[in-house]
Coordinates of C-alpha atoms in Angstrom, one line a residue:
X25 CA -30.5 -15.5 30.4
X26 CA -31.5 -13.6 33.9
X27 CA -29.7 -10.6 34.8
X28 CA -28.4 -13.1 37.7
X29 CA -26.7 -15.5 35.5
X30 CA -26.1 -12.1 33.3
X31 CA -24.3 -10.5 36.4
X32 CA -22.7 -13.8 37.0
X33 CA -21.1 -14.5 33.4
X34 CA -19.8 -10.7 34.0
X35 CA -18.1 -10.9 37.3
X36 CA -16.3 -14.7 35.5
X37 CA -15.3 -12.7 32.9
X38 CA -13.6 -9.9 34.5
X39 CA -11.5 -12.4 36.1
X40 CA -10.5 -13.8 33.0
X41 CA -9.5 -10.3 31.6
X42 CA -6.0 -11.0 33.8
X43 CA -5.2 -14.1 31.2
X44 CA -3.9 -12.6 28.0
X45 CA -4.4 -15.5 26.2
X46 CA -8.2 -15.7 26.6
X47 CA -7.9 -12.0 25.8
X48 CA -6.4 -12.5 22.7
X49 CA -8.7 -15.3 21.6
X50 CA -11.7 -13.5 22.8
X51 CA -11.6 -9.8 23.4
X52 CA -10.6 -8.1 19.9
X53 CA -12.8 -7.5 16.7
X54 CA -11.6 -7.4 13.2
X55 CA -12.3 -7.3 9.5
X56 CA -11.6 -10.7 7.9
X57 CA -10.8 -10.8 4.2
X58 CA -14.5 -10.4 3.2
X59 CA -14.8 -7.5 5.5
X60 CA -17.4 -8.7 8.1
X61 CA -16.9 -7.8 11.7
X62 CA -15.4 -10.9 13.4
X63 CA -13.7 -11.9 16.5
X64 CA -9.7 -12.5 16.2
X65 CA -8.8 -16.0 16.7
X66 CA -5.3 -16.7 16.1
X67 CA -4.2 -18.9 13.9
X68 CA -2.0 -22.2 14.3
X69 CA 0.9 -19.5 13.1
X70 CA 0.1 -16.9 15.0
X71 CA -0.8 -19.2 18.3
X72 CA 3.3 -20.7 17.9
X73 CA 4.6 -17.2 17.1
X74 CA 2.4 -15.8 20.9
X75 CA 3.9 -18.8 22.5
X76 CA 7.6 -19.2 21.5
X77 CA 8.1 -15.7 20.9
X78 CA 12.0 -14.0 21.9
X79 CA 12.6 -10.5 22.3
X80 CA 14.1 -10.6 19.3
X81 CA 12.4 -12.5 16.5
X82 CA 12.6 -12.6 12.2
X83 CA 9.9 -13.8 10.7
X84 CA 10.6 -14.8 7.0
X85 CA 7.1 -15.0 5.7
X86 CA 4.6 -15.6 3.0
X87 CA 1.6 -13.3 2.7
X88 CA -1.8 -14.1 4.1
X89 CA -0.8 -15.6 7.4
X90 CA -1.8 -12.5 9.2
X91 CA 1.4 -11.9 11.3
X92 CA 1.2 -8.4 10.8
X93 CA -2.6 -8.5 12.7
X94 CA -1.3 -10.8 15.4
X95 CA 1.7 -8.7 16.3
X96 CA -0.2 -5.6 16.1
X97 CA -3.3 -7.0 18.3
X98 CA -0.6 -7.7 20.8
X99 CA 0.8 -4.7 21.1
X100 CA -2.4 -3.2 21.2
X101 CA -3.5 -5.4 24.2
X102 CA 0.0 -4.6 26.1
X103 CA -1.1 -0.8 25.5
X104 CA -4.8 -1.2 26.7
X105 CA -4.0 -3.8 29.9
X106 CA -0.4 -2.1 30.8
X107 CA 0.2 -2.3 34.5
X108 CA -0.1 0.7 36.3
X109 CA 2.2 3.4 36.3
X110 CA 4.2 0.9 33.7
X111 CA 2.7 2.3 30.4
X112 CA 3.8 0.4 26.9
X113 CA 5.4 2.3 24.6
X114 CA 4.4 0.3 20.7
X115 CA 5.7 1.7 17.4
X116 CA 5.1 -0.2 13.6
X117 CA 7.6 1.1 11.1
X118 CA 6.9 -0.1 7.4
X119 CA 7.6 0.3 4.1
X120 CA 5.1 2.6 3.1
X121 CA 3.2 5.6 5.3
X122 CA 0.0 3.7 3.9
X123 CA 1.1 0.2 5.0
X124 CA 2.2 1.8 8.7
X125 CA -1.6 3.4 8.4
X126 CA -3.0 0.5 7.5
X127 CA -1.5 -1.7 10.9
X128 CA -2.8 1.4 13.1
X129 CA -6.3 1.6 12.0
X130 CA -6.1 -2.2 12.8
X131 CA -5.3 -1.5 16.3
X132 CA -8.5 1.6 16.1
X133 CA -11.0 -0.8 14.8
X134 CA -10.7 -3.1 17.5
X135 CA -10.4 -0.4 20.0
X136 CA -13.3 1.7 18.4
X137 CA -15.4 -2.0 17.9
X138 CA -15.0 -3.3 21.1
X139 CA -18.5 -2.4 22.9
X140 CA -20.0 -3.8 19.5
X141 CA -18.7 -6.9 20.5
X142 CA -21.4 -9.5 19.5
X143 CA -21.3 -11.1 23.2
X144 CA -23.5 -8.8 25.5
X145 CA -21.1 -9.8 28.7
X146 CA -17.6 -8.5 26.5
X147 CA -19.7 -5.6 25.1
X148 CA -20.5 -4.7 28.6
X149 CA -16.7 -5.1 29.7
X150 CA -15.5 -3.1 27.0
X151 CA -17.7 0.2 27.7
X152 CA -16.4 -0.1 31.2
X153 CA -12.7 -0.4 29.1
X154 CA -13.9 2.6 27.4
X155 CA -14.9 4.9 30.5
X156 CA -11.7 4.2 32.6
X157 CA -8.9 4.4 30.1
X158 CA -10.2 6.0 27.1
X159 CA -8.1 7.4 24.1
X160 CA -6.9 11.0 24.0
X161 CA -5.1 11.0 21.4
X162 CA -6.0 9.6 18.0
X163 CA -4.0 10.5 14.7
X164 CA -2.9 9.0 11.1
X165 CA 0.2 8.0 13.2
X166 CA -0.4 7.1 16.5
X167 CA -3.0 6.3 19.8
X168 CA -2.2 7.5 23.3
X169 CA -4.6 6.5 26.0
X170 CA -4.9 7.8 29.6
X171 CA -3.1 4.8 31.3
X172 CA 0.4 7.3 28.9
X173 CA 0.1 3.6 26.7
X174 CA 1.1 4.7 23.0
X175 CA 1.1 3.0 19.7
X176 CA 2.2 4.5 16.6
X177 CA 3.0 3.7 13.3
X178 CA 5.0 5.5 10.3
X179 CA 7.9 4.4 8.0
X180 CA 10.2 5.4 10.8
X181 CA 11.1 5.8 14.7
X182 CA 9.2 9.0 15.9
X183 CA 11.3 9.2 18.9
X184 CA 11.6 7.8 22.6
X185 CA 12.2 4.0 24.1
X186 CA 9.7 1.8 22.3
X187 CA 9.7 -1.4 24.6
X188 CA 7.6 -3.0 21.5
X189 CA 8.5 -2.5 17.8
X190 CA 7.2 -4.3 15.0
X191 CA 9.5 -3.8 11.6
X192 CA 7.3 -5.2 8.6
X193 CA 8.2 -5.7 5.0
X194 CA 12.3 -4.9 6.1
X195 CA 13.0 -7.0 2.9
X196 CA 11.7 -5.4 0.2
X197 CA 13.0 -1.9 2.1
X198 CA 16.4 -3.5 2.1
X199 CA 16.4 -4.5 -1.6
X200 CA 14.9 -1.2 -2.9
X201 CA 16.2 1.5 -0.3
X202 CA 19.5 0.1 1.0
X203 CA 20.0 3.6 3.1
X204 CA 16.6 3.5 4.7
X205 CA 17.1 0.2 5.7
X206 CA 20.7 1.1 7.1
X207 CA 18.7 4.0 9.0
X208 CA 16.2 1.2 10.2
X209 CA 18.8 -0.9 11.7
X210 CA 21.2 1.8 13.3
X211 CA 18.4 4.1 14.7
X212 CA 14.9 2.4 15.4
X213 CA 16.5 -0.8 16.1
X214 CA 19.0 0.5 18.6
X215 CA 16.3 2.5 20.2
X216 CA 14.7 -0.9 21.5
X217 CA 16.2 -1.6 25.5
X218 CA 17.1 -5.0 25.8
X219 CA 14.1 -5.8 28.1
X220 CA 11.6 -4.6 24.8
X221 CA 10.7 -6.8 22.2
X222 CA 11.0 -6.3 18.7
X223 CA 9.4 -8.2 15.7
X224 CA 10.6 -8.2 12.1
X225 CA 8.5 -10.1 9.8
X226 CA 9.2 -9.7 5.8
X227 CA 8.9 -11.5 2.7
X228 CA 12.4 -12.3 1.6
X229 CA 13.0 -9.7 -1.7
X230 CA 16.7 -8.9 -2.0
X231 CA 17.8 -12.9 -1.5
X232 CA 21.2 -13.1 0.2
X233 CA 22.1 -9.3 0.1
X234 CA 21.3 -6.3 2.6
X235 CA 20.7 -5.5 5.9
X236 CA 17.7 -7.7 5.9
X237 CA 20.2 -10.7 4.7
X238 CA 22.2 -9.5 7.5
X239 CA 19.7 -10.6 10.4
X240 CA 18.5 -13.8 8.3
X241 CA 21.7 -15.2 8.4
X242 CA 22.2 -14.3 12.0
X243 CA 18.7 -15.7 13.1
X244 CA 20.0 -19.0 10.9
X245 CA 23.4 -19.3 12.7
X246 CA 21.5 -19.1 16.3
X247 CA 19.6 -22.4 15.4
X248 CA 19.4 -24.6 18.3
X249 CA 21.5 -22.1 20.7
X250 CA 20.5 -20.7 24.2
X251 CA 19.5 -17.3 23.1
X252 CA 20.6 -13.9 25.2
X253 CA 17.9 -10.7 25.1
X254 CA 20.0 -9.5 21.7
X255 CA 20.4 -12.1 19.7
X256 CA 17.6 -13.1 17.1
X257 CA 15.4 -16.0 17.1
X258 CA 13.9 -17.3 13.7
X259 CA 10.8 -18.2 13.1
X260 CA 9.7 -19.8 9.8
X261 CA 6.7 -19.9 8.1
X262 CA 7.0 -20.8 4.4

């Protein structure tokens, strides 16, 4: 390729950085399950969750479907491409400190990866990505970069006005550590605005009991309904 047509292909993809759809089908790196360096692509589950999404969604899961990576890719790339002067606030609570780890370094491989990208074009936008809103802050527990974006993760709310939060594995928390869970729901939750967006996805230990019960059955009853900014929207994926 010339560095014309080189130049070229650039300036086409810097427009396309404004659609965050082509971003997230083109922009972020991660490990699949044989740990090679690949480009995210979501998935038929994750495209529907990206497209039907609520503010206020339970996902009743199976393992291996990689919602966890899809939610925390997104919140990554609201972080990274928040408006200006409109920075995005992103917090991951889970079960464990090494699960909540786990979702950040996620979101700090892709970051970290992203002038590796195998196309010379995106590698060449992401260095420029780099040099205007680098990280200055980077922790077991959270990412802050100069546009004030934050992400963090641990296996509760650290504190402020989250406008995302993602709430993994809220099942099993619920069935084993009914307290926690009430903790979960009365404080992290309730810390959401109405205007943020908050994602519980969980496998279903604890069956028809607890606080994760709780929102199942609510999710369940709003079937079908004309949904305001609180109420939760269900999506399944068996």
């Amino acid at each position: 390729m010339t560095d014309t047509a080189e130049r070229a292909r650039a300036d086409d993809i810097k427009v396309k950085l404004a659609d965050k759809r082509w971003r997230m089908e083109n922009l972020w790196l991660i490990l699949d399950e044989d740990k090679r360096v690949v480009r995210f692509v979501p998935r038929e589950e994750q495209e529907r969750f990206y497209v039907e999404r609520h503010t206020r969604n339970f996902v009743p899961k199976s393992r291996k479907y990689g919602i966890s990576t899809g939610v925390v890719l997104d919140y990554l790339d609201d972080c990274v491409f928040a408006l200006p002067g409109n920075p995005v606030h992103a917090a991951h609570v889970d079960f464990r400190d090494d699960d909540a780890r786990e979702k950040l370094q996620i979101a700090r491989f892709a970051w970290t990866e992203g002038p590796n990208h195998p196309d010379p074009a995106i590698a060449a936008i992401w260095r420029g990505l780099h040099g205007r809103n680098p990280l200055v802050t980077d922790n077991k527990s959270e990412l802050i970069w100069a546009n004030g974006s934050k992400q963090q993760a641990s296996t509760s709310f650290m504190g402020g006005t989250p406008s995302r939060m993602h709430i993994s594995e809220f099942g099993p928390l619920a069935a084993q550590f009914p307290d926690r869970a009430t903790k979960v729901l009365r404080g992290t939750m309730n810390a959401v605005p109405m205007s943020g967006i908050m994602d519980v996805e969980t496998t279903m230990e604890g069956g028809t009991f607890g606080e994760c019960a709780a929102i199942f059955d609510q999710a369940m009853q709003n079937e079908g309904k004309k949904l305001n900014a609180l109420e939760w929207k269900m999506f399944f994926i068996p």
